[in-house]
Amino acid sequence: MRCDFRGPLRSTGLLCTLLAGCASTVQAPYPAIRADSSPAALERGASIFHASCEACHRGGDVETASGAPLHELPSYMGRFHASNLTSHPTAGIGAVSDEELARAIRYAVSRDGRLMVMPSYGMGDKDLAAVLGFMRSKHPLFTPEAKPAPRSEFSFIGGLGFRFITGNEPVQRPPIGIPVPPKGPTLEYGRYMAHDVYDCASCHTPGFSPEKTSDDEVFSGGMAFKDSEGNEVLSSNITFHGTGLAHWTLEDFTRAVRDGIAPDGSAVRMPMPRFRGMDSDEARALYDYLRSMPPRKNAVEGARPRLTATFQRPAWVTTAQGSAPPDAPVSSPAVVATPAKTASSESATASAPASAAASDPGSSPHAAGPAPSDSHPPLPSPAPVDASKLFTQFGCAACHAPGARYHAQMSRAAGRTEEELVQWIRTPARFLPGTPMPTYEELLDVATARALAQWVKSGGPATMASATH
């Protein structure tokens, strides 16, 4: 009997070829860009890093950018883990050159020459040098962590799909010479922020092709992610169509992308980051640029809120967008004012967020000002509220329930004073500039926040049902 092995051999050869193709290296230049450690550059680099990098590279239970599992990506693609960016010489980037880091950021190419599942940023040379300067700084985020991040691995199907879509080629852009447009409330600067710094275009356009941000579906939403509970969430349509941001005011938009609160009072869905460093010029530029784009009809499932011309904003929003009360601090006209005492427990329960609000109330402050001291006046008595219901209603459970990404912070938070927790709940960016936790100062008055803080200190989050992943 004679066996013909040619068929199986051909199949095996084809399989090996495909697998080798998925693992092949690519050619990408090393930008001759060095870290800029000047005070202005460190401030700019910190703003960009907190907005665009920290959410992926700092895990929920650590205080350093030592890497984290990327649960946001579909599981069928494989298992992915963000890199350790601490200054450790072997596990982190301590021994990595500025040029290697610049290549990873500009082309999404790893040190061993492979395309990574991360955005490639077309930011100008000056901004890229500022980000490198911040990464080389003594900021606590980069305190050496000796544990290396696990290697990312494509599944067979994920690897084939990624290679097919990308062509196994990095995005085409010059290694040096990319300018930073003059900062101001202009369409040019708005385009720069949307495409090259905050990378709104990649996340809010469906698909994985490097060329997708230049096609007709740009900003129409629909790219699939996983939220903090492991549920699929599709990015929102951010064109100014009725299925997108039509009827959103500049104040609505600024509060959503900076503070994580949508116009109806709900928490903006994860994994949308919070652009904490956004100033009034950037907010206006980004808003006007998106408004200048062609409206695209795409009613993304689960996206909210879609406003109408007659949408009634909660009372606290109306107050913030109109005339602020006499005791409210003054802010730029393009960025919503912050009325410190306008929210009541009634307005706080007027809307129910459908997604996550991540924070780290158990970690130490990061160069954002000292924590409140015990010398502060005593806080008022808590309002009669159902704290567990409020915890779910404002999206906290999605990130802090047992099994959720940020649950570990709850045990550390219980050791803080009520005064500190109240400040964490209302103004988390004061303690951790890059936190994705929404700012609840406008929704929760001090008394209501204190009731929630007391419930957290009593171990309330541990009694909740586990999140699913």
Short mmCIF file of C-alpha atoms in Angstrom, two decimals:
data_model
loop_
_atom_site.label_atom_id
_atom_site.label_comp_id
_atom_site.label_asym_id
_atom_site.label_seq_id
_atom_site.Cartn_x
_atom_site.Cartn_y
_atom_site.Cartn_z
CA MET A 1 0.00 0.00 0.00
CA ARG A 2 1.40 3.35 -0.99
CA CYS A 3 0.55 6.49 0.99
CA ASP A 4 0.52 9.90 -0.68
CA PHE A 5 1.74 12.51 1.80
CA ARG A 6 1.86 15.35 -0.71
CA GLY A 7 -1.54 16.81 0.30
CA PRO A 8 -0.83 16.92 4.04
CA LEU A 9 2.67 18.23 3.38
CA ARG A 10 1.33 21.01 1.19
CA SER A 11 -1.19 21.96 3.89
CA THR A 12 1.48 21.89 6.56
CA GLY A 13 3.78 24.02 4.41
CA LEU A 14 1.04 26.56 3.79
CA LEU A 15 0.26 26.70 7.52
CA CYS A 16 3.92 27.26 8.39
CA THR A 17 4.17 29.99 5.78
CA LEU A 18 1.12 31.78 7.20
CA LEU A 19 2.36 31.49 10.75
CA ALA A 20 5.78 32.76 9.74
CA GLY A 21 4.11 35.67 8.00
CA CYS A 22 2.22 36.60 11.16
CA ALA A 23 5.47 36.69 13.11
CA SER A 24 7.63 38.45 10.48
CA THR A 25 9.36 41.71 11.23
CA VAL A 26 8.79 45.02 9.45
CA GLN A 27 11.00 47.90 8.41
CA ALA A 28 10.49 51.21 10.16
CA PRO A 29 12.95 54.07 10.69
CA TYR A 30 14.26 55.28 14.02
CA PRO A 31 13.26 58.95 14.42
CA ALA A 32 16.22 61.07 15.53
CA ILE A 33 14.22 62.65 18.33
CA ARG A 34 15.56 63.12 21.83
CA ALA A 35 13.69 63.63 25.08
CA ASP A 36 12.95 67.25 25.98
CA SER A 37 13.10 67.73 29.75
CA SER A 38 12.43 71.46 29.89
CA PRO A 39 9.64 72.51 32.32
CA ALA A 40 7.25 73.43 29.50
CA ALA A 41 7.91 70.14 27.70
CA LEU A 42 7.40 68.09 30.87
CA GLU A 43 4.03 69.75 31.41
CA ARG A 44 3.00 69.11 27.81
CA GLY A 45 4.33 65.55 27.84
CA ALA A 46 2.48 64.78 31.07
CA SER A 47 -0.79 66.05 29.58
CA ILE A 48 -0.43 63.83 26.50
CA PHE A 49 0.76 60.78 28.42
CA HIS A 50 -2.07 60.96 30.96
CA ALA A 51 -4.63 61.27 28.16
CA SER A 52 -3.29 58.84 25.57
CA CYS A 53 -0.96 56.35 27.27
CA GLU A 54 -1.63 55.88 30.96
CA ALA A 55 -4.99 54.11 30.68
CA CYS A 56 -3.36 51.17 28.88
CA HIS A 57 0.03 51.08 30.60
CA ARG A 58 -1.06 51.47 34.23
CA GLY A 59 -3.07 48.61 35.66
CA GLY A 60 -5.94 49.13 38.03
CA ASP A 61 -4.11 47.83 41.10
CA VAL A 62 -0.73 49.57 40.70
CA GLU A 63 0.63 53.10 40.81
CA THR A 64 3.21 52.74 38.05
CA ALA A 65 3.07 52.43 34.27
CA SER A 66 4.30 48.85 34.55
CA GLY A 67 1.89 47.45 31.97
CA ALA A 68 -1.57 45.94 32.15
CA PRO A 69 -3.67 43.33 30.33
CA LEU A 70 -5.60 44.87 27.45
CA HIS A 71 -9.05 43.50 28.20
CA GLU A 72 -10.56 46.10 25.87
CA LEU A 73 -9.51 44.16 22.76
CA PRO A 74 -11.69 41.29 21.47
CA SER A 75 -10.55 37.97 22.95
CA TYR A 76 -10.68 36.18 19.58
CA MET A 77 -7.65 38.24 18.48
CA GLY A 78 -5.43 36.80 21.19
CA ARG A 79 -4.02 37.89 24.54
CA PHE A 80 -2.42 41.30 24.75
CA HIS A 81 -0.56 43.18 27.43
CA ALA A 82 0.69 46.75 27.45
CA SER A 83 4.43 47.19 27.96
CA ASN A 84 6.24 48.07 31.17
CA LEU A 85 7.21 51.74 30.77
CA THR A 86 8.92 52.18 34.11
CA SER A 87 12.59 53.10 34.26
CA HIS A 88 13.73 49.58 35.17
CA PRO A 89 16.79 48.73 33.00
CA THR A 90 15.60 45.31 31.87
CA ALA A 91 11.90 44.92 32.57
CA GLY A 92 11.11 48.52 31.63
CA ILE A 93 12.52 51.18 29.32
CA GLY A 94 15.57 52.19 31.33
CA ALA A 95 17.94 50.79 28.71
CA VAL A 96 15.77 51.64 25.69
CA SER A 97 17.03 54.52 23.57
CA ASP A 98 14.98 57.61 22.77
CA GLU A 99 15.02 56.61 19.11
CA GLU A 100 13.57 53.19 19.88
CA LEU A 101 10.81 54.74 21.97
CA ALA A 102 10.11 57.30 19.25
CA ARG A 103 9.78 54.51 16.69
CA ALA A 104 7.33 52.61 18.90
CA ILE A 105 5.15 55.70 19.35
CA ARG A 106 5.31 56.97 15.76
CA TYR A 107 5.04 53.60 13.97
CA ALA A 108 3.70 51.12 16.59
CA VAL A 109 6.72 48.88 16.00
CA SER A 110 8.26 46.97 18.89
CA ARG A 111 11.95 46.75 19.73
CA ASP A 112 12.14 43.39 17.95
CA GLY A 113 10.64 44.90 14.81
CA ARG A 114 7.04 43.65 14.94
CA LEU A 115 3.84 45.61 14.53
CA MET A 116 2.01 46.10 17.82
CA VAL A 117 -1.70 46.33 18.49
CA MET A 118 -1.49 49.93 19.61
CA PRO A 119 -2.15 53.23 17.89
CA SER A 120 0.68 54.85 15.96
CA TYR A 121 0.79 58.54 16.76
CA GLY A 122 1.54 61.16 14.13
CA MET A 123 2.17 63.88 16.70
CA GLY A 124 4.75 66.49 15.78
CA ASP A 125 8.42 66.20 16.70
CA LYS A 126 8.13 68.76 19.50
CA ASP A 127 5.23 66.95 21.16
CA LEU A 128 6.90 63.56 20.73
CA ALA A 129 10.06 64.92 22.38
CA ALA A 130 7.90 66.21 25.24
CA VAL A 131 6.32 62.78 25.76
CA LEU A 132 9.78 61.18 25.80
CA GLY A 133 10.92 63.80 28.31
CA PHE A 134 8.04 62.97 30.64
CA MET A 135 8.71 59.23 30.30
CA ARG A 136 12.33 59.89 31.30
CA SER A 137 11.32 62.03 34.27
CA LYS A 138 11.33 61.08 37.94
CA HIS A 139 7.53 61.01 38.03
CA PRO A 140 6.18 58.23 40.31
CA LEU A 141 4.53 56.56 37.30
CA PHE A 142 7.97 55.49 36.11
CA THR A 143 9.36 54.17 39.40
CA PRO A 144 11.31 51.01 38.44
CA GLU A 145 9.25 47.83 38.41
CA ALA A 146 11.31 44.66 37.98
CA LYS A 147 8.49 42.44 36.78
CA PRO A 148 8.41 42.31 32.96
CA ALA A 149 5.08 42.60 31.20
CA PRO A 150 3.84 39.34 29.64
CA ARG A 151 4.38 39.06 25.90
CA SER A 152 1.38 39.78 23.70
CA GLU A 153 0.28 36.82 21.60
CA PHE A 154 -2.05 36.74 18.60
CA SER A 155 -4.42 33.85 18.16
CA PHE A 156 -4.07 32.09 14.82
CA ILE A 157 -7.18 33.80 13.44
CA GLY A 158 -6.25 37.12 15.02
CA GLY A 159 -2.74 37.01 13.58
CA LEU A 160 -3.95 36.23 10.09
CA GLY A 161 -6.58 38.94 10.25
CA PHE A 162 -4.18 41.53 11.60
CA ARG A 163 -1.61 40.76 8.90
CA PHE A 164 -4.23 40.83 6.16
CA ILE A 165 -5.70 44.15 7.28
CA THR A 166 -2.40 45.94 7.94
CA GLY A 167 -0.48 44.31 5.10
CA ASN A 168 2.20 43.80 7.76
CA GLU A 169 3.41 47.31 6.98
CA PRO A 170 3.70 50.24 9.38
CA VAL A 171 1.90 53.48 8.66
CA GLN A 172 3.74 55.69 6.20
CA ARG A 173 4.97 58.96 7.74
CA PRO A 174 8.33 60.74 7.88
CA PRO A 175 10.67 59.87 10.76
CA ILE A 176 11.40 63.53 11.53
CA GLY A 177 10.20 66.92 10.44
CA ILE A 178 6.54 66.64 11.49
CA PRO A 179 5.44 70.08 12.74
CA VAL A 180 3.11 70.91 15.61
CA PRO A 181 0.48 73.40 14.41
CA PRO A 182 0.19 76.66 16.34
CA LYS A 183 -1.99 76.06 19.36
CA GLY A 184 -5.35 77.78 19.24
CA PRO A 185 -9.09 77.28 18.68
CA THR A 186 -8.60 76.52 14.97
CA LEU A 187 -9.68 73.71 12.66
CA GLU A 188 -6.02 72.96 11.91
CA TYR A 189 -5.22 72.42 15.56
CA GLY A 190 -8.45 70.49 16.07
CA ARG A 191 -7.55 68.10 13.27
CA TYR A 192 -4.10 67.63 14.81
CA MET A 193 -5.58 66.74 18.19
CA ALA A 194 -8.24 64.42 16.73
CA HIS A 195 -5.88 62.45 14.49
CA ASP A 196 -2.36 62.75 15.87
CA VAL A 197 -2.48 63.33 19.65
CA TYR A 198 -5.73 62.06 21.17
CA ASP A 199 -6.25 59.61 18.28
CA CYS A 200 -10.04 60.02 18.29
CA ALA A 201 -10.11 58.95 14.64
CA SER A 202 -8.75 55.45 15.22
CA CYS A 203 -11.08 54.54 18.08
CA HIS A 204 -14.20 56.11 16.56
CA THR A 205 -13.79 54.56 13.10
CA PRO A 206 -14.63 50.88 12.53
CA GLY A 207 -11.99 48.34 11.51
CA PHE A 208 -8.25 47.91 12.01
CA SER A 209 -6.81 49.19 8.73
CA PRO A 210 -4.13 51.87 9.16
CA GLU A 211 -5.82 53.77 6.33
CA LYS A 212 -9.29 53.77 7.85
CA THR A 213 -9.04 57.28 9.27
CA SER A 214 -8.98 58.76 5.79
CA ASP A 215 -12.06 56.99 4.44
CA ASP A 216 -15.72 57.95 4.47
CA GLU A 217 -16.51 56.25 7.79
CA VAL A 218 -14.10 58.30 9.87
CA PHE A 219 -15.57 59.30 13.26
CA SER A 220 -18.79 57.38 12.57
CA GLY A 221 -18.15 54.94 15.43
CA GLY A 222 -18.67 51.20 15.63
CA MET A 223 -15.22 49.86 16.56
CA ALA A 224 -15.58 47.05 19.10
CA PHE A 225 -13.98 47.16 22.55
CA LYS A 226 -14.54 45.52 25.92
CA ASP A 227 -15.66 47.57 28.89
CA SER A 228 -14.49 47.04 32.49
CA GLU A 229 -17.10 44.31 32.98
CA GLY A 230 -15.99 42.38 29.91
CA ASN A 231 -19.01 43.35 27.82
CA GLU A 232 -18.65 44.40 24.21
CA VAL A 233 -19.01 48.13 23.69
CA LEU A 234 -18.95 49.91 20.34
CA SER A 235 -17.37 53.32 20.00
CA SER A 236 -19.82 56.17 19.52
CA ASN A 237 -20.58 58.13 16.39
CA ILE A 238 -18.92 61.49 17.04
CA THR A 239 -19.95 63.22 13.84
CA PHE A 240 -22.63 65.88 14.23
CA HIS A 241 -25.44 63.73 12.85
CA GLY A 242 -28.64 63.03 14.77
CA THR A 243 -27.22 59.58 15.58
CA GLY A 244 -24.07 61.24 16.90
CA LEU A 245 -23.30 64.57 18.54
CA ALA A 246 -26.02 66.69 16.97
CA HIS A 247 -27.35 69.15 19.57
CA TRP A 248 -24.31 68.73 21.84
CA THR A 249 -23.04 72.12 23.00
CA LEU A 250 -19.39 72.97 23.49
CA GLU A 251 -19.97 72.69 27.23
CA ASP A 252 -21.55 69.23 26.82
CA PHE A 253 -18.58 68.07 24.76
CA THR A 254 -15.92 69.55 27.04
CA ARG A 255 -17.41 68.02 30.18
CA ALA A 256 -17.72 64.60 28.50
CA VAL A 257 -14.17 64.33 27.16
CA ARG A 258 -12.45 66.12 30.05
CA ASP A 259 -14.46 65.05 33.09
CA GLY A 260 -16.19 61.87 31.85
CA ILE A 261 -19.78 63.06 32.38
CA ALA A 262 -22.31 62.99 29.51
CA PRO A 263 -25.01 65.68 29.08
CA ASP A 264 -27.63 63.50 30.79
CA GLY A 265 -25.44 63.10 33.88
CA SER A 266 -24.29 59.56 33.09
CA ALA A 267 -20.66 58.40 33.08
CA VAL A 268 -19.04 58.27 29.65
CA ARG A 269 -18.51 54.62 28.75
CA MET A 270 -15.16 52.96 29.19
CA PRO A 271 -12.63 52.49 27.68
CA MET A 272 -12.99 56.14 26.61
CA PRO A 273 -10.14 58.02 28.35
CA ARG A 274 -10.48 61.34 30.15
CA PHE A 275 -8.51 64.19 28.60
CA ARG A 276 -7.82 65.89 31.92
CA GLY A 277 -5.23 68.31 30.57
CA MET A 278 -7.53 69.68 27.88
CA ASP A 279 -7.74 73.47 28.01
CA SER A 280 -10.30 75.80 26.45
CA ASP A 281 -8.40 76.24 23.17
CA GLU A 282 -8.06 72.48 22.67
CA ALA A 283 -11.70 71.87 23.55
CA ARG A 284 -12.93 74.51 21.10
CA ALA A 285 -10.55 73.34 18.35
CA LEU A 286 -11.56 69.69 18.70
CA TYR A 287 -15.28 70.48 18.92
CA ASP A 288 -15.24 72.76 15.87
CA TYR A 289 -13.18 70.30 13.85
CA LEU A 290 -15.57 67.42 14.50
CA ARG A 291 -18.47 69.73 13.72
CA SER A 292 -16.82 70.55 10.38
CA MET A 293 -16.73 66.90 9.32
CA PRO A 294 -19.52 65.43 7.15
CA PRO A 295 -22.31 64.05 9.36
CA ARG A 296 -22.53 60.25 9.15
CA LYS A 297 -25.66 58.33 9.96
CA ASN A 298 -24.75 55.46 12.27
CA ALA A 299 -26.97 54.66 15.24
CA VAL A 300 -24.37 52.72 17.25
CA GLU A 301 -25.98 50.25 19.61
CA GLY A 302 -25.57 51.25 23.23
CA ALA A 303 -24.18 54.71 22.50
CA ARG A 304 -25.78 57.45 24.49
CA PRO A 305 -27.07 59.97 24.91
CA ARG A 306 -28.41 61.04 21.51
CA LEU A 307 -29.73 64.50 22.16
CA THR A 308 -32.65 66.19 20.46
CA ALA A 309 -33.26 69.88 19.99
CA THR A 310 -35.68 69.75 22.92
CA PHE A 311 -33.52 67.63 25.24
CA GLN A 312 -33.92 68.75 28.84
CA ARG A 313 -30.59 68.73 30.62
CA PRO A 314 -30.50 68.01 34.36
CA ALA A 315 -30.71 71.08 36.58
CA TRP A 316 -27.02 70.98 37.46
CA VAL A 317 -26.09 71.09 33.75
CA THR A 318 -28.39 74.03 33.09
CA THR A 319 -26.86 75.92 36.00
CA ALA A 320 -23.34 75.14 34.85
CA GLN A 321 -23.97 76.22 31.25
CA GLY A 322 -25.84 79.33 32.26
CA SER A 323 -25.01 81.66 35.10
CA ALA A 324 -23.08 80.02 37.88
CA PRO A 325 -24.07 80.67 41.50
CA PRO A 326 -22.13 83.36 43.37
CA ASP A 327 -19.95 80.86 45.24
CA ALA A 328 -18.87 78.99 42.08
CA PRO A 329 -15.23 79.33 40.93
CA VAL A 330 -14.62 81.15 37.67
CA SER A 331 -13.40 79.20 34.62
CA SER A 332 -12.77 79.84 30.95
CA PRO A 333 -15.94 80.55 28.93
CA ALA A 334 -15.17 77.62 26.63
CA VAL A 335 -14.87 75.18 29.49
CA VAL A 336 -17.87 74.59 31.70
CA ALA A 337 -17.92 76.39 35.02
CA THR A 338 -17.78 74.23 38.13
CA PRO A 339 -20.56 75.06 40.56
CA ALA A 340 -19.41 73.49 43.79
CA LYS A 341 -22.79 73.37 45.53
CA THR A 342 -25.45 73.05 42.84
CA ALA A 343 -25.93 69.30 42.72
CA SER A 344 -28.50 67.69 44.96
CA SER A 345 -29.25 64.08 45.65
CA GLU A 346 -32.33 64.52 43.47
CA SER A 347 -30.30 65.60 40.43
CA ALA A 348 -27.77 62.88 41.17
CA THR A 349 -30.43 60.20 40.80
CA ALA A 350 -31.96 61.69 37.67
CA SER A 351 -29.89 59.57 35.30
CA ALA A 352 -28.37 56.11 35.36
CA PRO A 353 -25.02 55.53 33.67
CA ALA A 354 -24.67 52.35 31.69
CA SER A 355 -20.94 51.96 31.99
CA ALA A 356 -17.74 52.29 33.94
CA ALA A 357 -16.13 54.95 36.10
CA ALA A 358 -12.63 53.84 37.05
CA SER A 359 -10.56 55.39 39.81
CA ASP A 360 -7.77 54.68 42.23
CA PRO A 361 -8.83 56.17 45.57
CA GLY A 362 -6.45 53.86 47.38
CA SER A 363 -3.25 55.11 45.77
CA SER A 364 -1.13 58.05 46.78
CA PRO A 365 -1.40 61.48 45.10
CA HIS A 366 0.84 62.05 42.06
CA ALA A 367 2.16 65.61 42.03
CA ALA A 368 -1.35 67.01 41.90
CA GLY A 369 -1.41 68.84 45.21
CA PRO A 370 -1.54 67.57 48.77
CA ALA A 371 -4.38 65.46 50.05
CA PRO A 372 -6.92 67.25 52.21
CA SER A 373 -5.72 67.59 55.78
CA ASP A 374 -7.58 66.89 58.98
CA SER A 375 -7.56 70.63 59.70
CA HIS A 376 -10.46 71.18 57.30
CA PRO A 377 -13.81 72.15 58.83
CA PRO A 378 -16.05 69.18 59.69
CA LEU A 379 -18.17 67.99 56.81
CA PRO A 380 -21.95 68.27 56.98
CA SER A 381 -24.06 65.27 57.91
CA PRO A 382 -24.72 62.91 54.99
CA ALA A 383 -27.96 63.17 53.06
CA PRO A 384 -30.36 60.23 53.41
CA VAL A 385 -29.36 58.35 50.28
CA ASP A 386 -29.14 54.72 49.25
CA ALA A 387 -25.35 54.55 48.83
CA SER A 388 -25.28 51.10 47.23
CA LYS A 389 -27.84 52.20 44.65
CA LEU A 390 -25.88 55.39 44.00
CA PHE A 391 -22.68 53.36 43.61
CA THR A 392 -24.30 51.37 40.81
CA GLN A 393 -26.21 54.30 39.34
CA PHE A 394 -23.09 56.37 38.79
CA GLY A 395 -21.19 53.51 37.16
CA CYS A 396 -18.82 52.85 40.07
CA ALA A 397 -19.75 49.16 40.32
CA ALA A 398 -18.56 48.48 36.78
CA CYS A 399 -14.98 49.12 37.87
CA HIS A 400 -15.07 48.60 41.63
CA ALA A 401 -17.34 45.58 42.22
CA PRO A 402 -15.64 42.26 43.13
CA GLY A 403 -13.80 40.92 40.08
CA ALA A 404 -13.72 44.28 38.29
CA ARG A 405 -10.49 45.90 37.16
CA TYR A 406 -10.29 48.44 39.99
CA HIS A 407 -11.82 46.48 42.86
CA ALA A 408 -8.50 46.26 44.72
CA GLN A 409 -8.59 50.01 45.31
CA MET A 410 -11.64 49.64 47.53
CA SER A 411 -9.76 47.89 50.32
CA ARG A 412 -7.10 50.61 50.34
CA ALA A 413 -9.73 53.35 50.09
CA ALA A 414 -11.37 52.04 53.27
CA GLY A 415 -8.25 53.09 55.17
CA ARG A 416 -8.58 56.73 54.16
CA THR A 417 -10.46 59.36 56.11
CA GLU A 418 -13.98 60.31 55.10
CA GLU A 419 -12.72 63.76 54.18
CA GLU A 420 -10.15 62.33 51.76
CA LEU A 421 -12.67 59.98 50.16
CA VAL A 422 -15.16 62.79 49.67
CA GLN A 423 -12.51 64.72 47.76
CA TRP A 424 -11.59 61.59 45.76
CA ILE A 425 -15.20 61.03 44.76
CA ARG A 426 -15.85 64.62 43.73
CA THR A 427 -12.46 65.67 42.25
CA PRO A 428 -10.33 62.57 41.56
CA ALA A 429 -7.99 64.30 39.10
CA ARG A 430 -6.70 66.39 42.00
CA PHE A 431 -5.02 63.25 43.32
CA LEU A 432 -4.28 61.32 40.12
CA PRO A 433 -4.14 63.47 36.96
CA GLY A 434 -4.53 60.56 34.58
CA THR A 435 -7.42 58.82 36.35
CA PRO A 436 -10.27 57.66 34.10
CA MET A 437 -12.70 58.19 36.97
CA PRO A 438 -15.31 60.86 36.11
CA THR A 439 -15.39 64.10 38.06
CA TYR A 440 -18.59 64.05 40.10
CA GLU A 441 -18.24 67.47 41.72
CA GLU A 442 -21.18 68.89 39.79
CA LEU A 443 -23.45 65.91 40.42
CA LEU A 444 -22.73 65.08 44.06
CA ASP A 445 -22.79 67.61 46.85
CA VAL A 446 -20.49 67.12 49.83
CA ALA A 447 -23.14 65.52 52.04
CA THR A 448 -24.11 62.93 49.41
CA ALA A 449 -20.48 62.17 48.63
CA ARG A 450 -19.87 61.66 52.33
CA ALA A 451 -22.67 59.12 52.57
CA LEU A 452 -21.07 57.23 49.67
CA ALA A 453 -17.66 57.48 51.35
CA GLN A 454 -19.03 56.02 54.58
CA TRP A 455 -20.52 53.10 52.69
CA VAL A 456 -17.18 52.44 50.95
CA LYS A 457 -15.33 52.56 54.28
CA SER A 458 -17.78 50.07 55.77
CA GLY A 459 -16.89 47.53 53.04
CA GLY A 460 -20.02 48.00 50.95
CA PRO A 461 -18.41 47.31 47.55
CA ALA A 462 -17.30 43.84 48.69
CA THR A 463 -20.93 42.81 49.18
CA MET A 464 -21.84 43.43 45.54
CA ALA A 465 -22.18 40.82 42.82
CA SER A 466 -19.00 40.02 40.91
CA ALA A 467 -18.31 41.64 37.57
CA THR A 468 -18.01 39.34 34.58
CA HIS A 469 -15.01 39.17 32.22
#
